[in-house]
Amino acid sequence: MLSEEGFEHRKFLRNRDRLTRPEESVILPIHICHDQKRFQSPKQKTDMGSTRKGSSISSRRVSSDTERLQSKSLLKGEEPAIDVIAIRAVVSILSGYIGRYIKDVSFREMIREKCNSCLVSRSKGSDDGIFVNMEVGMESIEKLVEEKGTRKEVKMESLKNAIQLLNIVASLNSKKSRKGSTCGVPNSHLSACAQLYLSIVYKLEKNDRISARHLLHVFCDSPFLARTRLLPDLWEHFLLPHLLHLKVWYHEELEALSDSQHVEKERRMKALSKVYNDHMDMGTIQFALYYNDWLKVGAKAPSVPAVPLPSRPSYATLMRKSSDSYKSRSSINTNL
């Protein structure tokens, strides 16, 4: 279990005192995504180097504009607008990440493979058209990227059709259908994959802000799938830093269980894992929505989400349920 988490358990615990709670951290994305070079293409890195001399002047100009806008808002008794530089940073990080799809063949193949593995139909049904829409949408996007000589009119028409098809799939995440499934595949998985490809479509249209919003919707529609399979590297650098206190708590609880001699230790560990993943999914959704609000045109600064640690009573209740279920099954097996 610890190896699946992807880091050294005890080393993490030794460093836990250096971590901060979300309300104590700086919420600027530039501090969250501490390894942005990982998401940059070689061209982006070159461009950054060539423009470095003028960056300080540009930064001061944007900062000055932001200060004037915020001063006007305060004089009118309004809440200050979201910092322009921070918004640009969020858009740059998210659209830059998905932009790898256009330039990197291996990244493109990886995205397609991950989505295909999530969209394997487990049963035949009248809703197979959803899978056809998704497949046609993905194929048309791949074709546009690979065939760079496509005429502009044809390209725009193809993008328009892809958006229509993918929006049909993404609509499965409505309140009425999000908890259901289509041909055995959870609707949340279908909509998350559709949102991922919609992000690519809008990147192709050079609409970086909308592209970034669709990428955030992947984490909203299916947080567990997004953070563990579809976009784990992006989640780790963009959203996880807000939720490190949950990871610290989980490993402290896990260590306490590992050191115990309880007869139901394995079942308690499973219950602990469920509580942890439920809270991590909830926090992922909250911060994805938080940044999505940042990217709404003319939006006011949203309040920072509070993601508390699991409460002891609810955690203990889940442990008891797991224990009761185990005892019940044990008694049935004995009677057999």
CSV table of C-alpha atoms in Angstrom, one decimal:
chain,number,residue,atom,x,y,z
A,1,MET,CA,0.0,0.0,0.0
A,2,LEU,CA,2.8,2.4,0.9
A,3,SER,CA,4.7,1.6,-2.3
A,4,GLU,CA,1.5,2.5,-4.3
A,5,GLU,CA,1.4,5.9,-2.5
A,6,GLY,CA,4.7,6.6,-4.2
A,7,PHE,CA,6.9,8.0,-1.5
A,8,GLU,CA,8.9,6.9,1.6
A,9,HIS,CA,6.5,6.7,4.6
A,10,ARG,CA,8.9,7.4,7.5
A,11,LYS,CA,10.9,10.1,5.7
A,12,PHE,CA,7.6,11.8,5.0
A,13,LEU,CA,6.7,11.7,8.7
A,14,ARG,CA,10.0,13.1,9.8
A,15,ASN,CA,9.5,16.1,7.5
A,16,ARG,CA,5.8,16.7,8.5
A,17,ASP,CA,6.5,19.6,10.9
A,18,ARG,CA,7.7,21.6,7.9
A,19,LEU,CA,4.3,21.3,6.2
A,20,THR,CA,1.6,23.9,6.7
A,21,ARG,CA,-2.1,23.8,6.9
A,22,PRO,CA,-4.0,25.1,3.9
A,23,GLU,CA,-5.1,28.3,5.7
A,24,GLU,CA,-1.4,29.1,6.5
A,25,SER,CA,-0.1,28.5,3.0
A,26,VAL,CA,0.3,31.1,0.2
A,27,ILE,CA,-2.5,30.5,-2.3
A,28,LEU,CA,-0.7,31.9,-5.4
A,29,PRO,CA,-0.3,29.1,-7.9
A,30,ILE,CA,3.3,30.1,-8.6
A,31,HIS,CA,4.1,28.8,-5.1
A,32,ILE,CA,1.9,25.7,-5.6
A,33,CYS,CA,3.4,24.4,-8.8
A,34,HIS,CA,6.9,24.4,-7.6
A,35,ASP,CA,8.2,22.4,-10.6
A,36,GLN,CA,6.8,24.2,-13.6
A,37,LYS,CA,9.8,23.3,-15.8
A,38,ARG,CA,8.4,19.8,-15.9
A,39,PHE,CA,5.4,21.1,-17.9
A,40,GLN,CA,7.3,23.3,-20.3
A,41,SER,CA,8.3,22.4,-23.8
A,42,PRO,CA,11.9,23.1,-25.0
A,43,LYS,CA,10.5,26.0,-27.1
A,44,GLN,CA,8.8,27.5,-24.1
A,45,LYS,CA,12.0,27.3,-22.1
A,46,THR,CA,13.9,29.0,-24.9
A,47,ASP,CA,11.3,31.7,-25.2
A,48,MET,CA,11.5,32.3,-21.5
A,49,GLY,CA,15.2,32.7,-21.7
A,50,SER,CA,15.1,35.1,-24.6
A,51,THR,CA,12.5,37.3,-22.8
A,52,ARG,CA,14.0,37.3,-19.4
A,53,LYS,CA,15.5,40.8,-19.7
A,54,GLY,CA,12.1,42.3,-20.4
A,55,SER,CA,10.2,40.2,-17.9
A,56,SER,CA,10.8,42.5,-14.9
A,57,ILE,CA,9.5,45.5,-16.8
A,58,SER,CA,6.4,43.6,-18.0
A,59,SER,CA,5.8,42.2,-14.5
A,60,ARG,CA,6.0,45.7,-12.9
A,61,ARG,CA,3.5,47.0,-15.5
A,62,VAL,CA,1.0,44.2,-14.9
A,63,SER,CA,1.4,44.6,-11.1
A,64,SER,CA,0.8,48.3,-11.4
A,65,ASP,CA,-2.3,47.8,-13.5
A,66,THR,CA,-3.6,45.3,-11.0
A,67,GLU,CA,-3.0,47.7,-8.1
A,68,ARG,CA,-4.9,50.5,-9.9
A,69,LEU,CA,-7.9,48.1,-10.6
A,70,GLN,CA,-7.9,47.0,-7.0
A,71,SER,CA,-7.7,50.5,-5.6
A,72,LYS,CA,-10.7,51.6,-7.7
A,73,SER,CA,-12.7,48.6,-6.4
A,74,LEU,CA,-11.9,49.4,-2.8
A,75,LEU,CA,-12.9,53.0,-3.3
A,76,LYS,CA,-16.3,51.9,-4.6
A,77,GLY,CA,-16.7,49.6,-1.6
A,78,GLU,CA,-16.3,46.5,-3.8
A,79,GLU,CA,-14.3,43.3,-3.2
A,80,PRO,CA,-10.9,43.5,-5.1
A,81,ALA,CA,-10.7,41.6,-8.4
A,82,ILE,CA,-8.5,38.5,-8.5
A,83,ASP,CA,-4.9,39.3,-9.1
A,84,VAL,CA,-4.2,39.5,-12.8
A,85,ILE,CA,-0.7,37.9,-12.5
A,86,ALA,CA,-2.1,35.0,-10.5
A,87,ILE,CA,-4.8,34.3,-13.1
A,88,ARG,CA,-2.2,34.4,-15.9
A,89,ALA,CA,-0.1,32.0,-13.9
A,90,VAL,CA,-3.0,29.5,-13.5
A,91,VAL,CA,-3.9,29.7,-17.2
A,92,SER,CA,-0.3,29.4,-18.2
A,93,ILE,CA,0.4,26.3,-16.1
A,94,LEU,CA,-2.8,24.4,-17.0
A,95,SER,CA,-2.9,25.3,-20.8
A,96,GLY,CA,0.9,24.7,-20.9
A,97,TYR,CA,0.4,21.2,-19.5
A,98,ILE,CA,-2.3,20.2,-22.0
A,99,GLY,CA,-0.4,21.9,-24.8
A,100,ARG,CA,2.1,19.0,-24.6
A,101,TYR,CA,-0.6,17.0,-26.4
A,102,ILE,CA,0.0,19.0,-29.6
A,103,LYS,CA,3.8,18.8,-29.6
A,104,ASP,CA,4.6,15.5,-27.8
A,105,VAL,CA,3.7,12.3,-29.6
A,106,SER,CA,4.4,10.1,-26.5
A,107,PHE,CA,2.2,12.4,-24.4
A,108,ARG,CA,-0.6,12.2,-27.0
A,109,GLU,CA,-0.4,8.4,-27.0
A,110,MET,CA,-0.4,8.3,-23.2
A,111,ILE,CA,-3.6,10.4,-23.0
A,112,ARG,CA,-5.3,8.2,-25.6
A,113,GLU,CA,-4.3,5.0,-23.9
A,114,LYS,CA,-5.4,6.2,-20.4
A,115,CYS,CA,-8.8,7.3,-21.7
A,116,ASN,CA,-9.3,4.1,-23.7
A,117,SER,CA,-8.6,2.0,-20.6
A,118,CYS,CA,-11.3,4.0,-18.8
A,119,LEU,CA,-13.9,3.7,-21.6
A,120,VAL,CA,-13.9,-0.1,-22.1
A,121,SER,CA,-17.6,-1.0,-22.5
A,122,ARG,CA,-18.5,-3.8,-20.2
A,123,SER,CA,-21.9,-4.6,-21.7
A,124,LYS,CA,-23.9,-4.0,-24.8
A,125,GLY,CA,-26.8,-1.5,-24.7
A,126,SER,CA,-28.8,1.1,-26.5
A,127,ASP,CA,-26.4,3.8,-25.2
A,128,ASP,CA,-23.5,2.7,-27.3
A,129,GLY,CA,-23.8,6.0,-29.2
A,130,ILE,CA,-22.1,7.7,-26.3
A,131,PHE,CA,-18.9,5.7,-27.0
A,132,VAL,CA,-19.2,6.4,-30.7
A,133,ASN,CA,-19.3,10.1,-30.0
A,134,MET,CA,-16.3,9.9,-27.7
A,135,GLU,CA,-14.3,7.8,-30.2
A,136,VAL,CA,-15.1,10.1,-33.1
A,137,GLY,CA,-14.3,13.1,-31.1
A,138,MET,CA,-10.9,11.8,-30.0
A,139,GLU,CA,-10.0,10.6,-33.5
A,140,SER,CA,-10.9,13.9,-35.1
A,141,ILE,CA,-8.7,15.8,-32.6
A,142,GLU,CA,-5.8,13.4,-33.2
A,143,LYS,CA,-6.2,13.8,-37.0
A,144,LEU,CA,-6.1,17.6,-36.8
A,145,VAL,CA,-2.9,17.5,-34.7
A,146,GLU,CA,-1.1,15.1,-36.9
A,147,GLU,CA,-2.2,16.6,-40.2
A,148,LYS,CA,-0.9,20.1,-39.9
A,149,GLY,CA,-1.6,21.1,-43.5
A,150,THR,CA,-5.4,21.0,-43.0
A,151,ARG,CA,-7.1,24.1,-44.4
A,152,LYS,CA,-8.4,26.6,-41.8
A,153,GLU,CA,-12.0,26.2,-42.8
A,154,VAL,CA,-11.9,22.4,-42.6
A,155,LYS,CA,-10.0,22.6,-39.3
A,156,MET,CA,-12.6,24.9,-37.7
A,157,GLU,CA,-15.4,22.7,-38.9
A,158,SER,CA,-13.7,19.6,-37.4
A,159,LEU,CA,-13.2,21.4,-34.1
A,160,LYS,CA,-16.8,22.5,-34.0
A,161,ASN,CA,-18.0,18.9,-34.6
A,162,ALA,CA,-15.6,17.6,-32.0
A,163,ILE,CA,-16.9,20.1,-29.4
A,164,GLN,CA,-20.5,19.1,-30.1
A,165,LEU,CA,-19.8,15.3,-29.7
A,166,LEU,CA,-17.6,15.7,-26.6
A,167,ASN,CA,-20.2,18.0,-24.9
A,168,ILE,CA,-22.8,15.3,-25.3
A,169,VAL,CA,-20.5,12.9,-23.4
A,170,ALA,CA,-19.6,15.5,-20.8
A,171,SER,CA,-23.3,16.2,-20.2
A,172,LEU,CA,-23.5,12.8,-18.5
A,173,ASN,CA,-22.2,14.5,-15.4
A,174,SER,CA,-25.5,16.2,-14.8
A,175,LYS,CA,-27.1,15.9,-11.3
A,176,LYS,CA,-29.5,13.2,-12.6
A,177,SER,CA,-27.0,11.0,-14.3
A,178,ARG,CA,-23.6,11.5,-12.7
A,179,LYS,CA,-24.0,8.6,-10.3
A,180,GLY,CA,-25.1,6.2,-13.0
A,181,SER,CA,-23.3,4.3,-15.7
A,182,THR,CA,-23.5,3.7,-19.5
A,183,CYS,CA,-22.9,0.2,-20.7
A,184,GLY,CA,-21.1,-0.6,-17.5
A,185,VAL,CA,-18.8,2.4,-17.5
A,186,PRO,CA,-19.4,5.1,-14.8
A,187,ASN,CA,-20.8,8.3,-16.3
A,188,SER,CA,-18.2,10.2,-14.2
A,189,HIS,CA,-15.4,8.5,-16.1
A,190,LEU,CA,-17.0,9.2,-19.4
A,191,SER,CA,-17.5,12.9,-18.6
A,192,ALA,CA,-14.0,13.3,-17.2
A,193,CYS,CA,-12.4,11.9,-20.4
A,194,ALA,CA,-14.7,14.2,-22.5
A,195,GLN,CA,-13.6,17.2,-20.5
A,196,LEU,CA,-9.9,16.3,-21.0
A,197,TYR,CA,-10.4,16.2,-24.8
A,198,LEU,CA,-12.4,19.4,-24.7
A,199,SER,CA,-9.4,21.0,-23.0
A,200,ILE,CA,-7.3,19.9,-25.9
A,201,VAL,CA,-9.8,21.2,-28.5
A,202,TYR,CA,-9.8,24.7,-26.9
A,203,LYS,CA,-6.0,24.7,-26.8
A,204,LEU,CA,-6.1,24.0,-30.5
A,205,GLU,CA,-8.4,27.0,-30.8
A,206,LYS,CA,-5.8,29.1,-28.8
A,207,ASN,CA,-8.5,29.8,-26.1
A,208,ASP,CA,-6.2,29.0,-23.2
A,209,ARG,CA,-8.6,30.2,-20.5
A,210,ILE,CA,-11.4,27.9,-21.6
A,211,SER,CA,-8.9,25.1,-22.1
A,212,ALA,CA,-7.7,25.5,-18.5
A,213,ARG,CA,-11.3,25.5,-17.2
A,214,HIS,CA,-12.1,22.2,-18.9
A,215,LEU,CA,-8.9,20.7,-17.5
A,216,LEU,CA,-10.0,21.6,-14.0
A,217,HIS,CA,-13.4,20.0,-14.7
A,218,VAL,CA,-11.7,16.7,-15.2
A,219,PHE,CA,-10.8,16.8,-11.4
A,220,CYS,CA,-14.4,17.9,-10.6
A,221,ASP,CA,-16.2,15.2,-12.6
A,222,SER,CA,-14.1,12.2,-11.4
A,223,PRO,CA,-11.5,13.3,-8.8
A,224,PHE,CA,-10.2,9.8,-7.9
A,225,LEU,CA,-9.8,8.8,-11.6
A,226,ALA,CA,-8.2,12.2,-12.5
A,227,ARG,CA,-5.6,12.2,-9.6
A,228,THR,CA,-4.6,8.5,-9.8
A,229,ARG,CA,-4.9,7.6,-13.5
A,230,LEU,CA,-5.6,10.4,-16.0
A,231,LEU,CA,-3.6,13.4,-14.6
A,232,PRO,CA,-1.6,12.3,-11.6
A,233,ASP,CA,1.5,14.5,-12.4
A,234,LEU,CA,-0.6,17.6,-12.8
A,235,TRP,CA,-2.6,16.9,-9.7
A,236,GLU,CA,0.6,16.3,-7.7
A,237,HIS,CA,2.1,19.7,-8.6
A,238,PHE,CA,-1.1,21.8,-8.8
A,239,LEU,CA,-3.6,20.6,-6.2
A,240,LEU,CA,-1.9,18.2,-3.8
A,241,PRO,CA,0.1,21.0,-2.1
A,242,HIS,CA,-3.2,22.3,-0.7
A,243,LEU,CA,-4.0,18.9,0.7
A,244,LEU,CA,-0.7,17.7,2.2
A,245,HIS,CA,-2.2,17.9,5.7
A,246,LEU,CA,-4.5,15.0,4.7
A,247,LYS,CA,-1.5,12.9,3.5
A,248,VAL,CA,0.3,13.6,6.8
A,249,TRP,CA,-2.7,12.6,8.8
A,250,TYR,CA,-3.2,9.4,6.7
A,251,HIS,CA,0.4,8.2,7.2
A,252,GLU,CA,0.4,9.0,10.9
A,253,GLU,CA,-2.8,6.9,11.3
A,254,LEU,CA,-1.4,4.2,9.0
A,255,GLU,CA,1.8,4.0,11.1
A,256,ALA,CA,-0.2,3.6,14.3
A,257,LEU,CA,-2.2,0.8,12.8
A,258,SER,CA,1.0,-0.9,11.4
A,259,ASP,CA,2.6,-0.9,14.8
A,260,SER,CA,-0.6,-2.4,16.5
A,261,GLN,CA,-1.3,-6.1,17.0
A,262,HIS,CA,-5.0,-5.8,16.3
A,263,VAL,CA,-6.6,-8.9,14.9
A,264,GLU,CA,-8.5,-6.9,12.3
A,265,LYS,CA,-5.6,-4.7,11.3
A,266,GLU,CA,-6.0,-5.3,7.6
A,267,ARG,CA,-9.7,-4.4,7.6
A,268,ARG,CA,-9.0,-1.3,9.6
A,269,MET,CA,-6.4,-0.2,7.1
A,270,LYS,CA,-8.9,-0.6,4.3
A,271,ALA,CA,-11.4,1.6,6.3
A,272,LEU,CA,-8.7,4.1,6.9
A,273,SER,CA,-7.8,4.2,3.2
A,274,LYS,CA,-11.5,4.8,2.3
A,275,VAL,CA,-11.7,7.7,4.6
A,276,TYR,CA,-8.5,9.2,3.3
A,277,ASN,CA,-9.5,8.8,-0.3
A,278,ASP,CA,-13.0,10.3,0.3
A,279,HIS,CA,-11.5,13.4,1.9
A,280,MET,CA,-8.8,13.7,-0.7
A,281,ASP,CA,-11.4,13.5,-3.5
A,282,MET,CA,-13.5,16.1,-1.7
A,283,GLY,CA,-10.5,18.4,-1.4
A,284,THR,CA,-9.6,17.9,-5.0
A,285,ILE,CA,-13.0,18.9,-6.1
A,286,GLN,CA,-13.1,22.0,-3.9
A,287,PHE,CA,-9.8,23.4,-5.0
A,288,ALA,CA,-10.5,22.6,-8.7
A,289,LEU,CA,-13.8,24.6,-8.4
A,290,TYR,CA,-11.8,27.3,-6.5
A,291,TYR,CA,-9.4,27.8,-9.4
A,292,ASN,CA,-12.2,27.4,-11.9
A,293,ASP,CA,-13.9,30.4,-10.2
A,294,TRP,CA,-10.6,32.3,-10.7
A,295,LEU,CA,-10.9,31.9,-14.4
A,296,LYS,CA,-14.5,33.2,-14.8
A,297,VAL,CA,-14.4,36.5,-16.6
A,298,GLY,CA,-15.1,39.4,-14.2
A,299,ALA,CA,-15.3,37.1,-11.2
A,300,LYS,CA,-14.5,38.3,-7.6
A,301,ALA,CA,-11.9,36.5,-5.6
A,302,PRO,CA,-13.5,33.3,-4.1
A,303,SER,CA,-12.9,32.3,-0.5
A,304,VAL,CA,-10.2,29.7,0.0
A,305,PRO,CA,-11.8,26.2,0.6
A,306,ALA,CA,-11.4,24.6,4.0
A,307,VAL,CA,-10.6,20.9,3.9
A,308,PRO,CA,-10.6,19.7,7.5
A,309,LEU,CA,-9.1,16.4,8.7
A,310,PRO,CA,-11.5,13.5,9.2
A,311,SER,CA,-13.2,13.7,12.5
A,312,ARG,CA,-12.6,11.0,15.0
A,313,PRO,CA,-16.3,10.1,15.5
A,314,SER,CA,-16.9,9.5,11.8
A,315,TYR,CA,-13.6,7.7,11.4
A,316,ALA,CA,-14.4,5.5,14.4
A,317,THR,CA,-17.9,4.7,13.1
A,318,LEU,CA,-16.5,3.5,9.8
A,319,MET,CA,-14.0,1.3,11.7
A,320,ARG,CA,-16.8,-0.2,13.7
A,321,LYS,CA,-18.9,-0.8,10.6
A,322,SER,CA,-16.0,-2.6,9.0
A,323,SER,CA,-15.5,-4.7,12.2
A,324,ASP,CA,-19.3,-5.5,12.5
A,325,SER,CA,-19.3,-6.6,8.9
A,326,TYR,CA,-16.3,-8.8,9.4
A,327,LYS,CA,-17.9,-10.4,12.5
A,328,SER,CA,-21.2,-11.0,10.7
A,329,ARG,CA,-19.5,-12.8,7.8
A,330,SER,CA,-17.4,-14.8,10.2
A,331,SER,CA,-20.5,-16.1,12.0
A,332,ILE,CA,-22.2,-17.0,8.8
A,333,ASN,CA,-19.2,-18.9,7.6
A,334,THR,CA,-19.0,-20.8,10.9
A,335,ASN,CA,-22.6,-21.9,10.6
A,336,LEU,CA,-21.9,-23.3,7.2
